[in-house]
Amino acid sequence: MSANAPPAIICTVDTVLLTLQGGALHVLLVRRDKAPYAGAWALPGGYIHAQDDADTQASAARVLRDKAGLQSPYLEQLATFSGLARDPRGWSLAVAYCALVPLEALGGLPPRQGVKLVPVDALPSLPFDHRAMVDAALARVRSKSLYSSLPVHLCGESFTLPQLQTVYEAVLGEAINKVSFRRKMEELGMLEPVPGGMVQGGAHRPAQLYRLRPAFRRTLALSARGL
Amino acid sequence: MSANAPPAIICTVDTVLLTLQGGALHVLLVRRDKAPYAGAWALPGGYIHAQDDADTQASAARVLRDKAGLQSPYLEQLATFSGLARDPRGWSLAVAYCALVPLEALGGLPPRQGVKLVPVDALPSLPFDHRAMVDAALARVRSKSLYSSLPVHLCGESFTLPQLQTVYEAVLGEAINKVSFRRKMEELGMLEPVPGGMVQGGAHRPAQLYRLRPAFRRTLALSARGL
């Protein structure tokens, strides 16, 4: 690099991976094994590899695969954070993503060393501007949950409507009226019954199992009006 | 740069600048004076200058100042576009912004050479993925206009409520009920009357002029429910 070349920009991706554990939203943290902040718990992130990654979303997917063993979770671009102050190595730019996964997709965490789930309301101090990224992810997920299929990605492959309502309520942090919840799910048109899939509900009638229609596994169903 | 160094990533910003002219949304295009696509009309964009710019938003503001003579318009980050295919120079990353300005802020365009306004429904073919950026900006502005103060940034410093309603209608592409529009503006709490500011409305009663309250000049007022 010549002496006159402009300073290089450090290009990274970081992902706020959210999941539900015990009815509460948790974020996945990994222990950093390199400087800066070696040993600190942080969001899973890494350099963009121009030679390997089709785009920054592919970078984020690769980092999640390498650091948390995750295969193709639901990923959505959040925002890009940048500037001189956020990384001690120099002027940097981090494309932040939000991933939503069911707890089962994490394959029985925590057997993997250096990976843990932390409730979003009990986060430790995080390096870089990772706290701002978590806040942005929570704001995005909560606002989108009012009018989209987003929280479905926190569910396993199939679920009953009461289970899905519990997930929406956990994300939104408030109870939802059952009738308006069912009307909204119908309007979103994203669910299909699992053929022959019923679960016994204890004292209740057997409940139908539902799953996301294939068209909505990568694209959100949106409603013009909120819950 | 050593032979083993990873390929550098080209880091740029691009801005979709929207304004209202003759009641229709227009986007600002500039004629590119350098390769690639020299001579083509494109979104105003440029390299991030790590030595000068505090962050990518400052890069976007600097490019708009240099290429279109604009001082501090309302700017909002849209999304980051990336990959090997979008720029013939190599793997690149463009942080896209959306700017909303009143026509007056453009200072009597077009006297400036190589800058023009084009109606959003009559766009020429654009280089790079600039068309996708315009589409993302329009989708963002239309969806946010349903529940926020965003369109106010297309108005001049002061305006009557009927004038503001016309701006919302132009952005949304449909008529809005006057009573629900006024209720929504009240709920957003973003406007204040200009002291002593009245305009004669022809056959109508004189109308009060309003302006954005200072707190909302850089931050949007949001409503939980749409128009």
Short mmCIF file of C-alpha atoms in Angstrom, two decimals:
data_model
loop_
_atom_site.label_atom_id
_atom_site.label_comp_id
_atom_site.label_asym_id
_atom_site.label_seq_id
_atom_site.Cartn_x
_atom_site.Cartn_y
_atom_site.Cartn_z
CA MET A 1 0.00 0.00 0.00
CA SER A 2 1.53 3.34 -0.97
CA ALA A 3 2.11 6.07 1.59
CA ASN A 4 -0.54 8.19 -0.12
CA ALA A 5 -3.28 5.56 -0.12
CA PRO A 6 -6.32 6.51 1.97
CA PRO A 7 -6.57 4.65 5.27
CA ALA A 8 -8.20 1.27 4.75
CA ILE A 9 -11.65 0.71 6.19
CA ILE A 10 -12.17 -2.29 8.44
CA CYS A 11 -15.25 -4.11 7.10
CA THR A 12 -17.07 -6.51 9.41
CA VAL A 13 -20.47 -8.05 10.09
CA ASP A 14 -22.06 -8.57 13.51
CA THR A 15 -25.24 -10.49 14.30
CA VAL A 16 -27.76 -10.08 17.09
CA LEU A 17 -29.11 -13.62 17.35
CA LEU A 18 -32.34 -13.78 19.33
CA THR A 19 -34.11 -16.84 20.66
CA LEU A 20 -36.75 -17.62 23.28
CA GLN A 21 -35.73 -19.56 26.38
CA GLY A 22 -38.12 -20.03 29.28
CA GLY A 23 -40.51 -17.53 27.70
CA ALA A 24 -37.91 -14.72 27.59
CA LEU A 25 -35.92 -13.30 24.70
CA HIS A 26 -32.22 -14.17 24.89
CA VAL A 27 -29.28 -12.98 22.80
CA LEU A 28 -26.37 -15.22 21.83
CA LEU A 29 -22.90 -14.06 22.92
CA VAL A 30 -19.53 -15.57 22.04
CA ARG A 31 -16.29 -15.18 23.93
CA ARG A 32 -13.77 -13.28 21.81
CA ASP A 33 -10.55 -15.21 21.30
CA LYS A 34 -8.60 -12.36 19.65
CA ALA A 35 -7.75 -8.73 20.37
CA PRO A 36 -9.31 -6.25 20.71
CA TYR A 37 -11.32 -7.22 23.80
CA ALA A 38 -9.93 -10.80 23.86
CA GLY A 39 -11.84 -12.79 26.50
CA ALA A 40 -14.87 -10.47 26.46
CA TRP A 41 -18.37 -11.71 25.64
CA ALA A 42 -19.60 -10.07 22.44
CA LEU A 43 -21.95 -10.50 19.49
CA PRO A 44 -20.74 -13.08 16.96
CA GLY A 45 -18.96 -11.11 14.24
CA GLY A 46 -16.03 -11.15 11.89
CA TYR A 47 -14.40 -9.70 8.83
CA ILE A 48 -16.13 -9.71 5.47
CA HIS A 49 -14.25 -12.15 3.22
CA ALA A 50 -14.50 -10.66 -0.26
CA GLN A 51 -12.95 -13.81 -1.73
CA ASP A 52 -15.58 -16.13 -0.17
CA ASP A 53 -18.79 -14.23 0.59
CA ALA A 54 -21.41 -13.45 -2.06
CA ASP A 55 -22.52 -10.43 -0.03
CA THR A 56 -22.61 -9.22 3.58
CA GLN A 57 -25.58 -11.47 4.38
CA ALA A 58 -23.44 -14.45 3.34
CA SER A 59 -20.68 -13.12 5.63
CA ALA A 60 -23.10 -13.03 8.55
CA ALA A 61 -24.33 -16.58 7.78
CA ARG A 62 -20.75 -17.87 7.56
CA VAL A 63 -19.81 -16.29 10.91
CA LEU A 64 -22.85 -17.87 12.60
CA ARG A 65 -21.98 -21.24 11.09
CA ASP A 66 -18.36 -21.03 12.22
CA LYS A 67 -18.92 -19.56 15.67
CA ALA A 68 -22.24 -21.06 16.73
CA GLY A 69 -22.73 -24.06 14.44
CA LEU A 70 -25.93 -22.59 13.00
CA GLN A 71 -27.24 -23.50 9.54
CA SER A 72 -29.22 -20.86 7.56
CA PRO A 73 -31.24 -19.12 10.25
CA TYR A 74 -33.69 -16.33 9.42
CA LEU A 75 -31.45 -13.27 8.90
CA GLU A 76 -32.44 -9.67 8.34
CA GLN A 77 -30.16 -6.68 7.83
CA LEU A 78 -30.50 -4.19 10.65
CA ALA A 79 -28.22 -1.21 9.96
CA THR A 80 -24.60 -0.33 9.34
CA PHE A 81 -22.58 1.13 12.21
CA SER A 82 -19.44 3.07 11.32
CA GLY A 83 -16.78 5.59 12.27
CA LEU A 84 -13.44 6.04 13.92
CA ALA A 85 -14.53 5.60 17.53
CA ARG A 86 -16.25 2.22 17.54
CA ASP A 87 -13.19 -0.03 17.05
CA PRO A 88 -9.71 0.62 18.49
CA ARG A 89 -8.13 -0.77 15.29
CA GLY A 90 -9.26 2.23 13.24
CA TRP A 91 -12.07 3.52 11.04
CA SER A 92 -14.50 0.64 10.73
CA LEU A 93 -17.83 -0.28 9.35
CA ALA A 94 -19.99 -3.12 10.68
CA VAL A 95 -23.08 -4.31 8.85
CA ALA A 96 -25.34 -5.53 11.65
CA TYR A 97 -27.84 -8.35 11.16
CA CYS A 98 -30.60 -9.75 13.29
CA ALA A 99 -31.19 -13.52 13.35
CA LEU A 100 -34.25 -15.19 14.85
CA VAL A 101 -34.05 -18.90 15.65
CA PRO A 102 -35.97 -21.44 17.70
CA LEU A 103 -34.01 -22.69 20.71
CA GLU A 104 -33.86 -26.20 19.16
CA ALA A 105 -31.84 -24.83 16.23
CA LEU A 106 -29.01 -24.07 18.63
CA GLY A 107 -28.63 -27.83 19.05
CA GLY A 108 -28.68 -28.12 22.79
CA LEU A 109 -26.61 -25.15 23.82
CA PRO A 110 -24.39 -24.82 25.73
CA PRO A 111 -22.17 -27.74 24.92
CA ARG A 112 -20.07 -25.54 22.65
CA GLN A 113 -17.35 -23.74 24.53
CA GLY A 114 -17.34 -19.98 24.46
CA VAL A 115 -20.99 -19.54 23.47
CA LYS A 116 -23.85 -18.57 25.79
CA LEU A 117 -27.38 -17.20 25.85
CA VAL A 118 -28.12 -14.15 28.00
CA PRO A 119 -31.59 -12.68 28.71
CA VAL A 120 -31.96 -9.37 26.88
CA ASP A 121 -32.83 -7.61 30.13
CA ALA A 122 -29.68 -8.86 31.90
CA LEU A 123 -26.97 -8.11 29.35
CA PRO A 124 -23.39 -7.66 30.54
CA SER A 125 -21.41 -4.68 29.31
CA LEU A 126 -20.57 -5.36 25.65
CA PRO A 127 -17.55 -4.20 23.61
CA PHE A 128 -17.68 -1.95 20.51
CA ASP A 129 -21.18 -0.59 19.92
CA HIS A 130 -22.71 -4.05 20.36
CA ARG A 131 -25.17 -2.74 22.94
CA ALA A 132 -26.58 -0.28 20.39
CA MET A 133 -26.92 -3.16 17.93
CA VAL A 134 -28.90 -5.23 20.46
CA ASP A 135 -31.13 -2.24 21.18
CA ALA A 136 -31.72 -1.72 17.45
CA ALA A 137 -32.57 -5.43 17.02
CA LEU A 138 -35.05 -5.40 19.90
CA ALA A 139 -36.73 -2.25 18.61
CA ARG A 140 -36.97 -3.76 15.12
CA VAL A 141 -38.31 -7.12 16.29
CA ARG A 142 -40.86 -5.56 18.63
CA SER A 143 -42.16 -3.08 16.08
CA LYS A 144 -42.29 -5.66 13.27
CA SER A 145 -44.04 -8.19 15.49
CA LEU A 146 -47.04 -5.89 15.62
CA TYR A 147 -47.76 -6.37 11.94
CA SER A 148 -45.76 -9.29 10.55
CA SER A 149 -44.86 -12.95 10.71
CA LEU A 150 -41.41 -12.22 12.20
CA PRO A 151 -41.90 -13.99 15.59
CA VAL A 152 -42.77 -17.25 13.83
CA HIS A 153 -39.04 -17.70 13.24
CA LEU A 154 -38.63 -18.11 17.01
CA CYS A 155 -40.92 -21.18 16.89
CA GLY A 156 -39.95 -24.69 15.98
CA GLU A 157 -41.14 -26.27 12.74
CA SER A 158 -44.70 -26.79 13.97
CA PHE A 159 -46.72 -25.25 16.77
CA THR A 160 -50.26 -24.74 17.96
CA LEU A 161 -51.94 -21.33 17.83
CA PRO A 162 -51.80 -20.95 21.63
CA GLN A 163 -48.05 -21.68 21.50
CA LEU A 164 -47.59 -19.08 18.75
CA GLN A 165 -49.59 -16.52 20.72
CA THR A 166 -47.27 -17.10 23.69
CA VAL A 167 -44.29 -16.35 21.45
CA TYR A 168 -45.85 -13.09 20.18
CA GLU A 169 -46.64 -12.12 23.77
CA ALA A 170 -43.06 -12.84 24.91
CA VAL A 171 -41.65 -10.63 22.13
CA LEU A 172 -44.13 -7.81 22.64
CA GLY A 173 -43.99 -8.04 26.42
CA GLU A 174 -47.76 -7.88 26.79
CA ALA A 175 -50.86 -10.04 26.64
CA ILE A 176 -52.76 -10.15 23.33
CA ASN A 177 -56.48 -10.65 22.92
CA LYS A 178 -57.02 -14.19 21.57
CA VAL A 179 -59.70 -13.22 19.06
CA SER A 180 -57.71 -10.37 17.50
CA PHE A 181 -54.58 -12.54 17.48
CA ARG A 182 -56.36 -15.27 15.50
CA ARG A 183 -57.86 -12.71 13.12
CA LYS A 184 -54.40 -11.24 12.51
CA MET A 185 -52.85 -14.66 11.83
CA GLU A 186 -55.62 -15.37 9.34
CA GLU A 187 -55.08 -12.00 7.63
CA LEU A 188 -51.30 -12.63 7.35
CA GLY A 189 -52.06 -15.86 5.48
CA MET A 190 -48.70 -17.35 6.40
CA LEU A 191 -49.76 -20.52 8.24
CA GLU A 192 -50.96 -23.90 7.02
CA PRO A 193 -52.21 -26.80 9.15
CA VAL A 194 -49.82 -29.76 9.39
CA PRO A 195 -51.82 -32.64 7.79
CA GLY A 196 -52.90 -34.98 10.58
CA GLY A 197 -50.89 -32.98 13.11
CA MET A 198 -52.74 -32.73 16.41
CA VAL A 199 -51.47 -32.48 19.96
CA GLN A 200 -53.31 -33.47 23.12
CA GLY A 201 -53.82 -30.40 25.27
CA GLY A 202 -54.30 -31.94 28.71
CA ALA A 203 -57.74 -30.85 29.91
CA HIS A 204 -58.32 -29.11 26.56
CA ARG A 205 -59.47 -30.43 23.22
CA PRO A 206 -56.68 -31.73 20.95
CA ALA A 207 -55.09 -28.75 19.17
CA GLN A 208 -54.17 -28.48 15.50
CA LEU A 209 -50.49 -28.05 14.66
CA TYR A 210 -49.53 -25.33 12.16
CA ARG A 211 -46.39 -24.53 10.20
CA LEU A 212 -45.16 -21.63 8.09
CA ARG A 213 -46.20 -21.86 4.43
CA PRO A 214 -43.09 -22.35 2.23
CA ALA A 215 -43.45 -18.88 0.63
CA PHE A 216 -42.88 -17.23 4.01
CA ARG A 217 -39.80 -19.11 5.19
CA ARG A 218 -37.51 -16.37 3.87
CA THR A 219 -39.96 -13.50 3.33
CA LEU A 220 -42.13 -11.86 5.95
CA ALA A 221 -45.90 -11.75 5.77
CA LEU A 222 -46.96 -8.18 6.45
CA SER A 223 -50.20 -6.64 7.53
CA ALA A 224 -51.11 -2.99 6.96
CA ARG A 225 -52.39 -2.64 10.51
CA GLY A 226 -50.93 -3.78 13.79
CA LEU A 227 -52.19 -6.22 16.39
CA MET B 1 -0.24 -4.37 -0.08
CA SER B 2 1.25 -7.87 0.12
CA ALA B 3 0.36 -10.53 -2.42
CA ASN B 4 -1.42 -12.49 0.31
CA ALA B 5 -3.60 -9.65 1.55
CA PRO B 6 -7.33 -10.26 1.11
CA PRO B 7 -8.88 -8.30 -1.76
CA ALA B 8 -9.80 -4.80 -0.63
CA ILE B 9 -13.46 -3.91 -0.33
CA ILE B 10 -14.67 -0.81 -2.18
CA CYS B 11 -16.63 1.24 0.38
CA THR B 12 -19.08 3.84 -0.90
CA VAL B 13 -22.26 5.70 0.01
CA ASP B 14 -25.19 6.44 -2.33
CA THR B 15 -28.18 8.64 -1.62
CA VAL B 16 -31.73 8.52 -2.95
CA LEU B 17 -32.73 12.17 -2.65
CA LEU B 18 -36.48 12.66 -2.94
CA THR B 19 -38.37 15.91 -3.38
CA LEU B 20 -41.83 16.96 -4.53
CA GLN B 21 -42.16 18.87 -7.80
CA GLY B 22 -45.56 19.60 -9.30
CA GLY B 23 -47.17 17.29 -6.75
CA ALA B 24 -45.07 14.29 -7.77
CA LEU B 25 -42.12 12.61 -6.07
CA HIS B 26 -38.87 13.15 -7.95
CA VAL B 27 -35.41 11.66 -7.41
CA LEU B 28 -32.19 13.61 -7.92
CA LEU B 29 -29.73 12.17 -10.43
CA VAL B 30 -26.21 13.34 -11.23
CA ARG B 31 -24.22 12.71 -14.37
CA ARG B 32 -21.21 10.53 -13.57
CA ASP B 33 -17.94 12.14 -14.62
CA LYS B 34 -15.73 9.11 -13.98
CA ALA B 35 -15.62 5.44 -14.94
CA PRO B 36 -17.37 3.12 -14.49
CA TYR B 37 -20.48 4.33 -16.33
CA ALA B 38 -18.96 7.77 -17.10
CA GLY B 39 -21.66 9.98 -18.61
CA ALA B 40 -24.54 7.95 -17.15
CA TRP B 41 -27.16 9.48 -14.85
CA ALA B 42 -26.94 7.89 -11.41
CA LEU B 43 -27.63 8.47 -7.73
CA PRO B 44 -25.17 10.87 -6.09
CA GLY B 45 -22.55 8.69 -4.44
CA GLY B 46 -18.88 8.43 -3.66
CA TYR B 47 -16.16 6.76 -1.67
CA ILE B 48 -16.16 6.85 2.11
CA HIS B 49 -13.25 9.07 3.21
CA ALA B 50 -12.03 7.53 6.46
CA GLN B 51 -9.72 10.49 6.99
CA ASP B 52 -12.54 13.08 6.74
CA ASP B 53 -15.90 11.49 7.58
CA ALA B 54 -17.08 10.89 11.15
CA ASP B 55 -19.26 8.03 9.91
CA THR B 56 -21.09 6.92 6.77
CA GLN B 57 -23.89 9.44 7.34
CA ALA B 58 -21.25 12.19 7.24
CA SER B 59 -19.97 10.66 3.98
CA ALA B 60 -23.47 10.86 2.48
CA ALA B 61 -23.88 14.48 3.65
CA ARG B 62 -20.49 15.45 2.18
CA VAL B 63 -21.33 13.86 -1.19
CA LEU B 64 -24.66 15.73 -1.34
CA ARG B 65 -22.88 18.99 -0.46
CA ASP B 66 -20.21 18.46 -3.11
CA LYS B 67 -22.39 17.11 -5.90
CA ALA B 68 -25.71 18.95 -5.37
CA GLY B 69 -24.82 21.93 -3.16
CA LEU B 70 -27.13 20.72 -0.39
CA GLN B 71 -26.62 21.65 3.26
CA SER B 72 -27.70 19.18 5.98
CA PRO B 73 -30.89 17.68 4.54
CA TYR B 74 -32.93 15.10 6.45
CA LEU B 75 -30.99 11.85 5.96
CA GLU B 76 -31.92 8.35 6.99
CA GLN B 77 -29.93 5.15 6.47
CA LEU B 78 -31.73 2.77 4.15
CA ALA B 79 -29.68 -0.41 3.81
CA THR B 80 -26.26 -1.63 2.73
CA PHE B 81 -25.91 -3.22 -0.71
CA SER B 82 -22.90 -5.45 -1.31
CA GLY B 83 -21.20 -8.16 -3.30
CA LEU B 84 -19.01 -8.89 -6.27
CA ALA B 85 -21.60 -8.29 -9.00
CA ARG B 86 -22.84 -4.76 -8.29
CA ASP B 87 -19.70 -2.80 -9.31
CA PRO B 88 -17.33 -3.75 -12.17
CA ARG B 89 -14.34 -2.56 -10.09
CA GLY B 90 -14.69 -5.48 -7.66
CA TRP B 91 -16.29 -6.54 -4.40
CA SER B 92 -18.04 -3.48 -3.08
CA LEU B 93 -20.29 -2.29 -0.36
CA ALA B 94 -22.55 0.77 -0.63
CA VAL B 95 -24.34 2.18 2.38
CA ALA B 96 -27.51 3.67 0.89
CA TYR B 97 -29.25 6.68 2.41
CA CYS B 98 -32.55 8.36 1.73
CA ALA B 99 -32.76 12.18 1.86
CA LEU B 100 -36.00 14.14 1.88
CA VAL B 101 -35.85 17.84 1.00
CA PRO B 102 -38.26 20.58 -0.01
CA LEU B 103 -37.78 21.71 -3.61
CA GLU B 104 -36.60 25.15 -2.37
CA ALA B 105 -33.62 23.53 -0.64
CA LEU B 106 -32.29 22.60 -4.07
CA GLY B 107 -31.80 26.31 -4.70
CA GLY B 108 -33.55 26.66 -8.00
CA LEU B 109 -32.42 23.54 -9.78
CA PRO B 110 -31.38 23.03 -12.46
CA PRO B 111 -28.79 25.72 -12.87
CA ARG B 112 -26.10 23.30 -11.74
CA GLN B 113 -24.68 21.33 -14.62
CA GLY B 114 -24.98 17.58 -14.47
CA VAL B 115 -27.80 17.46 -11.92
CA LYS B 116 -31.46 16.80 -12.65
CA LEU B 117 -34.74 15.75 -11.08
CA VAL B 118 -36.65 12.83 -12.58
CA PRO B 119 -40.18 11.69 -11.61
CA VAL B 120 -39.96 8.40 -9.74
CA ASP B 121 -42.38 6.77 -12.18
CA ALA B 122 -40.27 7.78 -15.21
CA LEU B 123 -36.78 6.73 -14.17
CA PRO B 124 -34.21 5.99 -16.85
CA SER B 125 -32.16 2.82 -16.59
CA LEU B 126 -29.68 3.35 -13.73
CA PRO B 127 -26.18 1.88 -13.26
CA PHE B 128 -25.07 -0.41 -10.40
CA ASP B 129 -28.04 -1.45 -8.23
CA HIS B 130 -29.29 2.13 -8.01
CA ARG B 131 -32.75 1.11 -9.16
CA ALA B 132 -33.06 -1.28 -6.20
CA MET B 133 -31.98 1.58 -3.93
CA VAL B 134 -34.69 3.87 -5.32
CA ASP B 135 -37.27 1.11 -4.88
CA ALA B 136 -36.13 0.58 -1.27
CA ALA B 137 -36.36 4.32 -0.59
CA LEU B 138 -39.87 4.58 -2.03
CA ALA B 139 -41.06 1.57 -0.04
CA ARG B 140 -39.55 3.02 3.14
CA VAL B 141 -40.97 6.51 2.64
CA ARG B 142 -44.42 5.22 1.75
CA SER B 143 -44.63 2.83 4.66
CA LYS B 144 -43.24 5.33 7.17
CA SER B 145 -45.58 8.05 5.94
CA LEU B 146 -48.51 6.05 7.24
CA TYR B 147 -47.42 6.51 10.83
CA SER B 148 -44.75 9.21 11.09
CA SER B 149 -43.69 12.78 10.46
CA LEU B 150 -41.39 11.77 7.57
CA PRO B 151 -43.20 13.63 4.73
CA VAL B 152 -42.89 16.94 6.62
CA HIS B 153 -39.28 17.03 5.43
CA LEU B 154 -40.59 17.48 1.90
CA CYS B 155 -42.29 20.74 2.95
CA GLY B 156 -40.70 24.14 3.26
CA GLU B 157 -40.13 25.72 6.66
CA SER B 158 -43.80 26.61 7.16
CA PHE B 159 -47.01 25.31 5.63
CA THR B 160 -50.75 25.15 6.17
CA LEU B 161 -52.47 21.90 7.14
CA PRO B 162 -54.11 21.58 3.69
CA GLN B 163 -50.66 21.97 2.09
CA LEU B 164 -49.23 19.29 4.39
CA GLN B 165 -52.12 16.96 3.61
CA THR B 166 -51.38 17.39 -0.10
CA VAL B 167 -47.77 16.31 0.55
CA TYR B 168 -48.87 13.19 2.46
CA GLU B 169 -51.30 12.37 -0.35
CA ALA B 170 -48.59 12.79 -2.99
CA VAL B 171 -46.27 10.41 -1.11
CA LEU B 172 -48.95 7.82 -0.37
CA GLY B 173 -50.52 8.11 -3.81
CA GLU B 174 -54.05 8.29 -2.43
CA ALA B 175 -56.53 10.72 -0.92
CA ILE B 176 -56.69 10.94 2.88
CA ASN B 177 -59.75 11.77 4.92
CA LYS B 178 -59.31 15.32 6.29
CA VAL B 179 -60.62 14.55 9.78
CA SER B 180 -58.40 11.51 10.32
CA PHE B 181 -55.42 13.38 8.87
CA ARG B 182 -55.85 16.22 11.38
CA ARG B 183 -56.33 13.79 14.24
CA LYS B 184 -53.12 11.97 13.24
CA MET B 185 -51.14 15.23 13.06
CA GLU B 186 -52.39 16.14 16.52
CA GLU B 187 -51.43 12.71 17.85
CA LEU B 188 -47.91 12.98 16.38
CA GLY B 189 -47.44 16.24 18.32
CA MET B 190 -44.75 17.42 15.94
CA LEU B 191 -46.24 20.71 14.70
CA GLU B 192 -46.45 24.16 16.25
CA PRO B 193 -48.26 27.20 14.86
CA VAL B 194 -46.00 29.94 13.48
CA PRO B 195 -46.78 32.95 15.74
CA GLY B 196 -48.79 35.43 13.69
CA GLY B 197 -48.34 33.30 10.57
CA MET B 198 -51.51 33.29 8.48
CA VAL B 199 -52.01 32.99 4.75
CA GLN B 200 -54.98 34.20 2.72
CA GLY B 201 -56.67 31.23 1.15
CA GLY B 202 -58.51 32.83 -1.78
CA ALA B 203 -62.18 32.10 -1.25
CA HIS B 204 -61.38 30.38 2.08
CA ARG B 205 -60.76 31.77 5.53
CA PRO B 206 -57.13 32.75 6.24
CA ALA B 207 -55.19 29.60 7.20
CA GLN B 208 -52.73 29.18 10.06
CA LEU B 209 -49.13 28.39 9.14
CA TYR B 210 -47.40 25.56 11.00
CA ARG B 211 -43.80 24.43 11.34
CA LEU B 212 -41.99 21.39 12.72
CA ARG B 213 -41.22 21.64 16.45
CA PRO B 214 -37.42 21.80 16.97
CA ALA B 215 -37.32 18.36 18.64
CA PHE B 216 -38.50 16.72 15.40
CA ARG B 217 -36.13 18.35 12.90
CA ARG B 218 -33.76 15.36 13.11
CA THR B 219 -35.94 12.72 14.78
CA LEU B 220 -39.19 11.33 13.46
CA ALA B 221 -42.46 11.57 15.36
CA LEU B 222 -44.03 8.11 15.32
CA SER B 223 -47.54 6.90 15.87
CA ALA B 224 -48.42 3.34 16.88
CA ARG B 225 -51.21 3.18 14.31
CA GLY B 226 -51.30 4.24 10.70
CA LEU B 227 -53.36 6.85 8.92
#
